[in-house]
């Protein structure tokens, strides 16, 4: 039976919302306090969902310890206690929106996770606050 | 990449479960303490999910401040600190079940949100307690 | 060693804020949307904390099953799926504020819980929403 | 409109991860501390989602009290305060992984819930900790 | 009866841990990733507890709407979407630790809240993550 | 100003409630399903609160990384993925109640934490489920 496994990991990061083609004044007008030039930050909750068949001979989709290591090595290590606008190579030329960050995390994880036989990356969900979250699917 | 954005808003409301074609006694038999004639109430959590393409040129699906304003003006304003059986026009002739309320909220939001280019209302989820929630999709 | 045990129970109730010596207009001015004449409601979280000595010969303060039964019989049964302004005898002549309700719950529980040898009611905390709560102590 | 209703129930259980065809040493190497021969345990959160059409004439998918009774009688009663490896008939010859347990719960619930007219079991989600959960669909 | 009322408010901020009398290298050694020169950030949860007598003639300690306005005007406005090291006057010459920030928030709120008759500021609790929080008392 | 710092850590463990001087039948009568001979289990949340003076020259009570290491080495390592009745030396001759476990954790941590200058162990709180928790103080 096709089954889904979700692992939550967390990271804390600074960011700001701004477009490089706009002046500071225009950015503040467009993004309000989210454009503060000295940054603000969040506790991000990341939910990674893989899917695969399980049955008595294959009782789990992927070794949870390995899933944890992959997420930490490829994602958390690069984002935790970092500035999303300045410190993260794969976000260098992009707005640090929850949506785009979520998409980039999906891209980072898909190859390494799908290298496991019968494992597919189903979705990545990224919650910025208890009120706002983004999600993307394979 | 098709991406989903979820915004949570909250409201507190009173309601009761009952059918107008039944006597009070029959309502109490059918709905138990949920039919209390003097009402009870809940802290409702509302989760609105929109979807759309994001990419470096379109880094977010919809302006979060505008999403927040639309949900508050069209839904929260009409439900917060209200009686769902007595004070809410679009529930006037319906049972105040979580399912029906969820469907009505979906209908209220779909037009105004899909007036934004490339934005689609994906789902509305309404949690009545930590144990019970309803959800509907477009 | 003096030790504390906390049990959470929950109830859902309707209420409104108003003073009988004021007009509806004055109540609405003073309490805003909380004075809605048709009521609103909440999911209340109730935390009851008892204290007592524990040691290897007395390994727990009170039997948790009995604590649960007392809270449910004396408090939850009277409040769950009720209207705090209309249905609850011990709130009949009082404002249905979180503070006063918390104090009344403390009074209801103290005698029956302290009838157990070596058990003292330490505190009652009542959360009306994730943002607002009241607490009182013995 | 097709609508979904989710009910959460909870149970506390002991389990260990191990394969009967491996030695204790091999199990400890493969599953680490999860293979502790004396077991460990979890507070499990179970989310059961049914779906069906709702409209003003059919204002809810299924009576919530009946849904609660079915989940408790068929699942919670068999798992709560039990050892998943030793006490649960339908897990007797299977690894006590979150994925397999989730699949078995789905199988237990599908028939009895779909005996209700217009009710379909959509999904079962089982959370073992705040970080790990499994889900399966019909 | 002396009763306590707690209000939660939230803010999102960037910060870093460092001492101005140390080199960057020494700061990184002392504070690890928390000293990242480009900052990281958190979703802070702030819990403000006031106390006072309540009785049927004085049914609540302080008007909740006014409490909310005071916390927002004096604290949240200065911290939300800000950099605690660069943007906040009362933290200018101090380490941006949770403990010191908590103490400063207490000082900001005590006078204005205790200007209300019979109201005392009991405690301020500040949670930086789900795992770490500081608290101070009057 | 005297300030308090709380760190949460978690562990998953199996246990059962029983008294060695009673028969299995008497234990089942006294403790109900909590006495299941094959054990059940919980996700425990542990909250350790230290206190001390903070001021601009002493901006935090204790290095959070060291606090984390002490709690993990002295407590979590001994309890996580263990059976509280069989695997834990300091619980060997005691009932595995939340209250007694909480007291024992306090004793384990007090000396090592108070070896830090100006640091006092204020309290240990141990939550067994979202509904039940114990706490003890210095």
Tab-separated table of N, CA and C in Angstrom, chain F:
chain	number	residue	atom	x	y	z
F	1	UNK	N	18.851	41.453	38.198
F	1	UNK	CA	17.469	41.012	38.453
F	1	UNK	C	17.415	39.488	38.358
F	2	UNK	N	16.803	38.859	39.347
F	2	UNK	CA	16.678	37.402	39.352
F	2	UNK	C	15.854	36.979	38.130
F	3	UNK	N	16.434	36.090	37.344
F	3	UNK	CA	15.781	35.688	36.096
F	3	UNK	C	15.821	34.166	35.983
F	4	UNK	N	14.878	33.626	35.225
F	4	UNK	CA	14.710	32.178	35.111
F	4	UNK	C	14.868	31.770	33.659
F	5	UNK	N	15.546	30.656	33.449
F	5	UNK	CA	15.734	30.143	32.091
F	5	UNK	C	15.235	28.706	32.059
F	6	UNK	N	14.393	28.402	31.075
F	6	UNK	CA	13.826	27.053	30.972
F	6	UNK	C	14.260	26.399	29.670
F	7	UNK	N	14.746	25.173	29.785
F	7	UNK	CA	15.131	24.378	28.620
F	7	UNK	C	14.234	23.150	28.550
F	8	UNK	N	13.673	22.905	27.380
F	8	UNK	CA	12.894	21.682	27.180
F	8	UNK	C	13.743	20.631	26.471
F	9	UNK	N	13.728	19.409	26.967
F	9	UNK	CA	14.268	18.256	26.247
F	9	UNK	C	13.198	17.169	26.241
F	10	UNK	N	13.350	16.188	25.374
F	10	UNK	CA	12.322	15.155	25.241
F	10	UNK	C	12.911	13.754	25.295
F	11	UNK	N	12.119	12.786	25.748
F	11	UNK	CA	12.530	11.384	25.643
F	11	UNK	C	11.290	10.512	25.507
F	12	UNK	N	11.481	9.346	24.925
F	12	UNK	CA	10.396	8.374	24.727
F	12	UNK	C	10.717	7.142	25.548
F	13	UNK	N	9.788	6.691	26.375
F	13	UNK	CA	10.078	5.570	27.262
F	13	UNK	C	8.848	4.703	27.472
F	14	UNK	N	9.110	3.441	27.848
F	14	UNK	CA	8.038	2.520	28.240
F	14	UNK	C	7.966	2.469	29.765
F	15	UNK	N	6.803	2.185	30.301
F	15	UNK	CA	6.684	1.952	31.742
F	15	UNK	C	5.357	1.243	32.029
F	16	UNK	N	5.195	0.840	33.244
F	16	UNK	CA	3.908	0.381	33.742
F	16	UNK	C	3.792	0.800	35.203
F	17	UNK	N	2.587	0.884	35.688
F	17	UNK	CA	2.344	1.203	37.086
F	17	UNK	C	2.048	-0.101	37.809
F	18	UNK	N	2.812	-0.422	38.823
F	18	UNK	CA	2.479	-1.587	39.638
F	18	UNK	C	3.282	-1.550	40.945
F	19	UNK	N	2.754	-2.229	41.929
F	19	UNK	CA	3.428	-2.356	43.219
F	19	UNK	C	3.857	-3.795	43.400
F	20	UNK	N	5.147	-3.981	43.770
F	20	UNK	CA	5.695	-5.341	43.879
F	20	UNK	C	5.043	-6.144	44.998
F	21	UNK	N	4.428	-5.456	45.956
F	21	UNK	CA	3.799	-6.182	47.062
F	21	UNK	C	2.364	-6.604	46.738
F	22	UNK	N	1.917	-6.347	45.529
F	22	UNK	CA	0.565	-6.743	45.144
F	22	UNK	C	0.630	-7.802	44.047
F	23	UNK	N	-0.444	-8.594	43.909
F	23	UNK	CA	-0.527	-9.543	42.801
F	23	UNK	C	-0.845	-8.774	41.517
F	24	UNK	N	-0.642	-9.465	40.394
F	24	UNK	CA	-1.002	-8.846	39.113
F	24	UNK	C	-2.473	-8.409	39.122
F	25	UNK	N	-3.317	-9.273	39.677
F	25	UNK	CA	-4.746	-8.960	39.721
F	25	UNK	C	-5.032	-7.704	40.541
F	26	UNK	N	-4.357	-7.622	41.681
F	26	UNK	CA	-4.555	-6.435	42.526
F	26	UNK	C	-3.999	-5.177	41.832
F	27	UNK	N	-2.878	-5.327	41.144
F	27	UNK	CA	-2.332	-4.188	40.414
F	27	UNK	C	-3.287	-3.711	39.321
F	28	UNK	N	-3.842	-4.649	38.577
F	28	UNK	CA	-4.793	-4.276	37.526
F	28	UNK	C	-6.016	-3.596	38.111
F	29	UNK	N	-6.441	-4.065	39.290
F	29	UNK	CA	-7.594	-3.438	39.937
F	29	UNK	C	-7.260	-2.006	40.372
F	30	UNK	N	-6.038	-1.852	40.906
F	30	UNK	CA	-5.655	-0.537	41.425
F	30	UNK	C	-5.290	0.449	40.317
F	31	UNK	N	-4.544	0.004	39.300
F	31	UNK	CA	-4.012	0.944	38.315
F	31	UNK	C	-4.653	0.837	36.931
F	32	UNK	N	-5.607	-0.095	36.786
F	32	UNK	CA	-6.302	-0.206	35.509
F	32	UNK	C	-5.349	-0.533	34.384
F	33	UNK	N	-5.626	-0.007	33.215
F	33	UNK	CA	-4.814	-0.330	32.038
F	33	UNK	C	-3.365	0.134	32.180
F	34	UNK	N	-3.091	1.051	33.120
F	34	UNK	CA	-1.710	1.501	33.342
F	34	UNK	C	-0.833	0.387	33.911
F	35	UNK	N	-1.459	-0.698	34.396
F	35	UNK	CA	-0.697	-1.803	34.966
F	35	UNK	C	-0.410	-2.912	33.949
F	36	UNK	N	-0.761	-2.723	32.684
F	36	UNK	CA	-0.544	-3.746	31.662
F	36	UNK	C	0.857	-4.378	31.801
F	37	UNK	N	0.920	-5.711	32.028
F	37	UNK	CA	2.216	-6.358	32.312
F	37	UNK	C	3.244	-6.202	31.195
F	38	UNK	N	2.790	-5.996	29.962
F	38	UNK	CA	3.721	-5.824	28.841
F	38	UNK	C	4.082	-4.359	28.578
F	39	UNK	N	3.686	-3.492	29.488
F	39	UNK	CA	4.069	-2.072	29.423
F	39	UNK	C	3.269	-1.280	28.375
F	40	UNK	N	3.279	0.029	28.547
F	40	UNK	CA	2.852	0.963	27.511
F	40	UNK	C	3.921	2.057	27.495
F	41	UNK	N	3.682	3.197	26.880
F	41	UNK	CA	4.768	4.182	26.845
F	41	UNK	C	4.289	5.584	26.561
F	42	UNK	N	5.225	6.507	26.596
F	42	UNK	CA	4.913	7.924	26.426
F	42	UNK	C	6.057	8.673	25.730
F	43	UNK	N	5.696	9.796	25.122
F	43	UNK	CA	6.656	10.829	24.748
F	43	UNK	C	6.707	11.816	25.906
F	44	UNK	N	7.775	11.831	26.648
F	44	UNK	CA	7.886	12.728	27.798
F	44	UNK	C	8.523	14.058	27.380
F	45	UNK	N	7.956	15.150	27.871
F	45	UNK	CA	8.562	16.474	27.722
F	45	UNK	C	9.120	16.898	29.074
F	46	UNK	N	10.397	17.231	29.114
F	46	UNK	CA	11.071	17.616	30.351
F	46	UNK	C	11.443	19.093	30.289
F	47	UNK	N	11.025	19.860	31.303
F	47	UNK	CA	11.340	21.298	31.362
F	47	UNK	C	12.210	21.556	32.592
F	48	UNK	N	13.433	21.997	32.368
F	48	UNK	CA	14.376	22.280	33.452
F	48	UNK	C	14.540	23.793	33.563
F	49	UNK	N	14.271	24.343	34.756
F	49	UNK	CA	14.355	25.794	34.963
F	49	UNK	C	15.466	26.129	35.951
F	50	UNK	N	16.438	26.915	35.488
F	50	UNK	CA	17.491	27.425	36.374
F	50	UNK	C	17.252	28.914	36.610
F	51	UNK	N	17.779	29.400	37.717
F	51	UNK	CA	17.622	30.829	37.993
F	51	UNK	C	18.956	31.436	38.399
F	52	UNK	N	19.059	32.762	38.237
F	52	UNK	CA	20.282	33.477	38.606
F	52	UNK	C	20.097	34.947	38.273
F	53	UNK	N	21.031	35.757	38.753
F	53	UNK	CA	20.988	37.188	38.448
F	53	UNK	C	21.480	37.411	37.024
F	54	UNK	N	20.815	38.286	36.302
F	54	UNK	CA	21.392	38.734	35.022
F	54	UNK	C	21.455	40.260	35.033
F	55	UNK	N	22.431	40.769	34.338
F	55	UNK	CA	22.632	42.215	34.173
F	55	UNK	C	23.554	42.399	32.975
F	56	UNK	N	23.782	43.624	32.513
F	56	UNK	CA	24.577	43.785	31.287
F	56	UNK	C	25.943	43.098	31.356
F	57	UNK	N	26.516	42.968	32.561
F	57	UNK	CA	27.821	42.289	32.661
F	57	UNK	C	27.673	40.769	32.710
F	58	UNK	N	26.502	40.301	33.090
F	58	UNK	CA	26.244	38.851	33.142
F	58	UNK	C	24.956	38.622	32.363
F	59	UNK	N	25.067	38.592	31.035
F	59	UNK	CA	23.857	38.683	30.204
F	59	UNK	C	23.058	37.388	30.102
F	60	UNK	N	23.598	36.296	30.590
F	60	UNK	CA	22.789	35.065	30.591
F	60	UNK	C	23.147	34.245	31.824
F	61	UNK	N	22.220	33.426	32.250
F	61	UNK	CA	22.371	32.687	33.507
F	61	UNK	C	23.407	31.588	33.362
F	62	UNK	N	23.308	30.841	32.281
F	62	UNK	CA	24.208	29.710	32.034
F	62	UNK	C	24.297	29.558	30.525
F	63	UNK	N	25.432	29.080	30.059
F	63	UNK	CA	25.612	28.828	28.628
F	63	UNK	C	24.617	27.754	28.203
F	64	UNK	N	23.747	28.097	27.264
F	64	UNK	CA	22.665	27.192	26.881
F	64	UNK	C	23.207	25.872	26.312
F	65	UNK	N	24.316	25.944	25.619
F	65	UNK	CA	24.903	24.699	25.081
F	65	UNK	C	25.341	23.768	26.210
F	66	UNK	N	25.890	24.358	27.283
F	66	UNK	CA	26.311	23.525	28.409
F	66	UNK	C	25.106	22.978	29.167
F	67	UNK	N	24.100	23.795	29.335
F	67	UNK	CA	22.866	23.326	29.985
F	67	UNK	C	22.300	22.123	29.237
F	68	UNK	N	22.295	22.242	27.920
F	68	UNK	CA	21.778	21.172	27.065
F	68	UNK	C	22.597	19.885	27.232
F	69	UNK	N	23.899	20.028	27.262
F	69	UNK	CA	24.775	18.859	27.399
F	69	UNK	C	24.554	18.177	28.750
F	70	UNK	N	24.449	18.975	29.815
F	70	UNK	CA	24.255	18.393	31.152
F	70	UNK	C	22.939	17.622	31.219
F	71	UNK	N	21.866	18.224	30.732
F	71	UNK	CA	20.563	17.533	30.778
F	71	UNK	C	20.624	16.252	29.947
F	72	UNK	N	21.251	16.320	28.783
F	72	UNK	CA	21.308	15.125	27.936
F	72	UNK	C	22.186	14.042	28.531
F	73	UNK	N	23.346	14.417	29.051
F	73	UNK	CA	24.256	13.399	29.591
F	73	UNK	C	23.710	12.754	30.857
F	74	UNK	N	23.115	13.566	31.735
F	74	UNK	CA	22.717	13.042	33.038
F	74	UNK	C	21.307	12.465	33.062
F	75	UNK	N	20.462	12.905	32.148
F	75	UNK	CA	19.059	12.479	32.219
F	75	UNK	C	18.605	11.788	30.931
F	76	UNK	N	18.637	12.500	29.843
F	76	UNK	CA	18.051	11.966	28.605
F	76	UNK	C	18.729	10.659	28.197
F	77	UNK	N	20.051	10.629	28.265
F	77	UNK	CA	20.800	9.424	27.891
F	77	UNK	C	20.324	8.189	28.669
F	78	UNK	N	19.916	8.427	29.923
F	78	UNK	CA	19.507	7.294	30.773
F	78	UNK	C	18.045	6.901	30.603
F	79	UNK	N	17.255	7.773	29.980
F	79	UNK	CA	15.814	7.524	29.921
F	79	UNK	C	15.279	7.320	28.505
F	80	UNK	N	15.942	7.884	27.519
F	80	UNK	CA	15.393	7.876	26.168
F	80	UNK	C	15.451	6.479	25.550
F	81	UNK	N	14.313	6.046	25.021
F	81	UNK	CA	14.185	4.710	24.432
F	81	UNK	C	14.531	3.619	25.437
F	82	UNK	N	14.118	3.876	26.695
F	82	UNK	CA	14.340	2.906	27.763
F	82	UNK	C	13.004	2.490	28.380
F	83	UNK	N	13.099	1.413	29.196
F	83	UNK	CA	11.965	0.974	30.006
F	83	UNK	C	12.209	1.484	31.422
F	84	UNK	N	11.326	2.335	31.896
F	84	UNK	CA	11.553	2.994	33.192
F	84	UNK	C	11.547	2.004	34.349
F	85	UNK	N	10.868	0.867	34.180
F	85	UNK	CA	10.826	-0.128	35.256
F	85	UNK	C	12.055	-1.039	35.258
F	86	UNK	N	12.654	-1.243	34.078
F	86	UNK	CA	13.696	-2.266	33.969
F	86	UNK	C	15.090	-1.718	33.683
F	87	UNK	N	15.190	-0.597	32.985
F	87	UNK	CA	16.483	-0.162	32.450
F	87	UNK	C	17.134	0.986	33.213
F	88	UNK	N	16.460	1.555	34.217
F	88	UNK	CA	16.925	2.825	34.789
F	88	UNK	C	17.337	2.608	36.238
F	89	UNK	N	18.633	2.712	36.508
F	89	UNK	CA	19.144	2.365	37.844
F	89	UNK	C	18.457	3.167	38.962
F	90	UNK	N	18.318	4.476	38.778
F	90	UNK	CA	17.787	5.292	39.870
F	90	UNK	C	16.266	5.152	40.064
F	91	UNK	N	15.609	4.373	39.224
F	91	UNK	CA	14.179	4.091	39.421
F	91	UNK	C	13.958	2.632	39.809
F	92	UNK	N	15.045	1.888	40.030
F	92	UNK	CA	14.980	0.430	40.152
F	92	UNK	C	13.976	-0.034	41.210
F	93	UNK	N	13.953	0.599	42.358
F	93	UNK	CA	13.099	0.115	43.441
F	93	UNK	C	11.919	1.055	43.700
F	94	UNK	N	11.559	1.821	42.646
F	94	UNK	CA	10.478	2.789	42.852
F	94	UNK	C	9.394	2.608	41.799
F	95	UNK	N	8.182	3.045	42.124
F	95	UNK	CA	7.129	3.057	41.114
F	95	UNK	C	7.480	4.087	40.037
F	96	UNK	N	7.189	3.755	38.800
F	96	UNK	CA	7.535	4.649	37.690
F	96	UNK	C	6.453	5.700	37.482
F	97	UNK	N	6.083	6.402	38.579
F	97	UNK	CA	5.101	7.480	38.465
F	97	UNK	C	5.783	8.742	37.947
F	98	UNK	N	4.995	9.602	37.322
F	98	UNK	CA	5.536	10.866	36.830
F	98	UNK	C	6.106	11.682	37.979
F	99	UNK	N	5.427	11.663	39.123
F	99	UNK	CA	5.882	12.442	40.272
F	99	UNK	C	7.267	11.976	40.734
F	100	UNK	N	7.434	10.672	40.963
F	100	UNK	CA	8.723	10.186	41.476
F	100	UNK	C	9.840	10.380	40.450
F	101	UNK	N	9.542	10.156	39.187
F	101	UNK	CA	10.558	10.344	38.156
F	101	UNK	C	10.999	11.809	38.129
F	102	UNK	N	10.053	12.702	38.285
F	102	UNK	CA	10.352	14.135	38.295
F	102	UNK	C	11.282	14.480	39.457
F	103	UNK	N	10.989	13.941	40.626
F	103	UNK	CA	11.824	14.187	41.806
F	103	UNK	C	13.236	13.646	41.587
F	104	UNK	N	13.340	12.461	41.011
F	104	UNK	CA	14.673	11.873	40.788
F	104	UNK	C	15.477	12.683	39.778
F	105	UNK	N	14.817	13.188	38.757
F	105	UNK	CA	15.520	14.020	37.773
F	105	UNK	C	16.028	15.294	38.441
F	106	UNK	N	15.204	15.867	39.317
F	106	UNK	CA	15.652	17.058	40.055
F	106	UNK	C	16.947	16.754	40.822
F	107	UNK	N	16.959	15.621	41.515
F	107	UNK	CA	18.143	15.270	42.317
F	107	UNK	C	19.377	15.071	41.434
F	108	UNK	N	19.180	14.458	40.278
F	108	UNK	CA	20.317	14.216	39.383
F	108	UNK	C	20.925	15.519	38.875
F	109	UNK	N	20.096	16.525	38.657
F	109	UNK	CA	20.570	17.748	38.000
F	109	UNK	C	21.060	18.803	38.976
F	110	UNK	N	20.566	18.773	40.231
F	110	UNK	CA	20.840	19.904	41.115
F	110	UNK	C	22.336	20.139	41.340
F	111	UNK	N	23.076	19.092	41.715
F	111	UNK	CA	24.506	19.266	41.988
F	111	UNK	C	25.271	19.803	40.779
F	112	UNK	N	25.221	19.110	39.668
F	112	UNK	CA	25.995	19.557	38.501
F	112	UNK	C	25.630	20.962	38.020
F	113	UNK	N	24.344	21.348	38.108
F	113	UNK	CA	23.973	22.687	37.635
F	113	UNK	C	24.390	23.752	38.641
F	114	UNK	N	24.273	23.441	39.922
F	114	UNK	CA	24.618	24.446	40.932
F	114	UNK	C	26.133	24.530	41.140
F	115	UNK	N	26.905	23.673	40.463
F	115	UNK	CA	28.358	23.834	40.449
F	115	UNK	C	28.765	25.076	39.658
F	116	UNK	N	27.847	25.570	38.822
F	116	UNK	CA	28.112	26.831	38.094
F	116	UNK	C	27.856	27.983	39.049
F	117	UNK	N	28.745	28.958	39.039
F	117	UNK	CA	28.625	30.096	39.964
F	117	UNK	C	27.327	30.872	39.699
F	118	UNK	N	26.561	31.076	40.733
F	118	UNK	CA	25.364	31.904	40.621
F	118	UNK	C	24.191	31.224	39.949
F	119	UNK	N	24.289	29.925	39.756
F	119	UNK	CA	23.191	29.190	39.106
F	119	UNK	C	22.482	28.323	40.142
F	120	UNK	N	21.156	28.388	40.149
F	120	UNK	CA	20.364	27.542	41.036
F	120	UNK	C	19.324	26.788	40.213
F	121	UNK	N	19.122	25.525	40.578
F	121	UNK	CA	18.063	24.758	39.909
F	121	UNK	C	16.751	25.141	40.576
F	122	UNK	N	15.857	25.737	39.810
F	122	UNK	CA	14.597	26.216	40.384
F	122	UNK	C	13.525	25.133	40.367
F	123	UNK	N	13.340	24.488	39.216
F	123	UNK	CA	12.262	23.500	39.121
F	123	UNK	C	12.514	22.540	37.975
F	124	UNK	N	11.864	21.390	38.087
F	124	UNK	CA	11.830	20.404	37.003
F	124	UNK	C	10.370	20.053	36.791
F	125	UNK	N	9.938	20.152	35.552
F	125	UNK	CA	8.571	19.771	35.215
F	125	UNK	C	8.628	18.658	34.195
F	126	UNK	N	7.787	17.659	34.365
F	126	UNK	CA	7.806	16.497	33.495
F	126	UNK	C	6.386	16.221	33.021
F	127	UNK	N	6.164	16.333	31.712
F	127	UNK	CA	4.836	16.094	31.149
F	127	UNK	C	4.826	14.736	30.461
F	128	UNK	N	3.860	13.914	30.886
F	128	UNK	CA	3.740	12.539	30.400
F	128	UNK	C	2.845	12.487	29.170
F	129	UNK	N	1.815	13.295	29.185
F	129	UNK	CA	0.924	13.463	28.040
F	129	UNK	C	0.545	14.939	27.989
F	130	UNK	N	-0.247	15.313	26.991
F	130	UNK	CA	-0.684	16.706	26.936
F	130	UNK	C	-1.610	17.042	28.107
F	131	UNK	N	-2.093	16.032	28.833
F	131	UNK	CA	-3.038	16.261	29.926
F	131	UNK	C	-2.443	16.119	31.323
F	132	UNK	N	-1.307	15.418	31.459
F	132	UNK	CA	-0.767	15.109	32.787
F	132	UNK	C	0.683	15.564	32.918
F	133	UNK	N	0.997	16.279	33.990
F	133	UNK	CA	2.396	16.635	34.232
F	133	UNK	C	2.656	16.774	35.722
F	134	UNK	N	3.919	16.581	36.115
F	134	UNK	CA	4.347	16.759	37.499
F	134	UNK	C	5.426	17.823	37.541
F	135	UNK	N	5.603	18.464	38.714
F	135	UNK	CA	6.634	19.485	38.846
F	135	UNK	C	7.144	19.478	40.268
F	136	UNK	N	8.454	19.685	40.438
F	136	UNK	CA	8.960	19.881	41.795
F	136	UNK	C	9.974	21.017	41.808
F	137	UNK	N	10.202	21.576	42.996
F	137	UNK	CA	10.985	22.798	43.158
F	137	UNK	C	12.123	22.570	44.151
F	138	UNK	N	13.104	23.422	44.110
F	138	UNK	CA	14.278	23.298	44.979
F	138	UNK	C	13.961	23.775	46.407
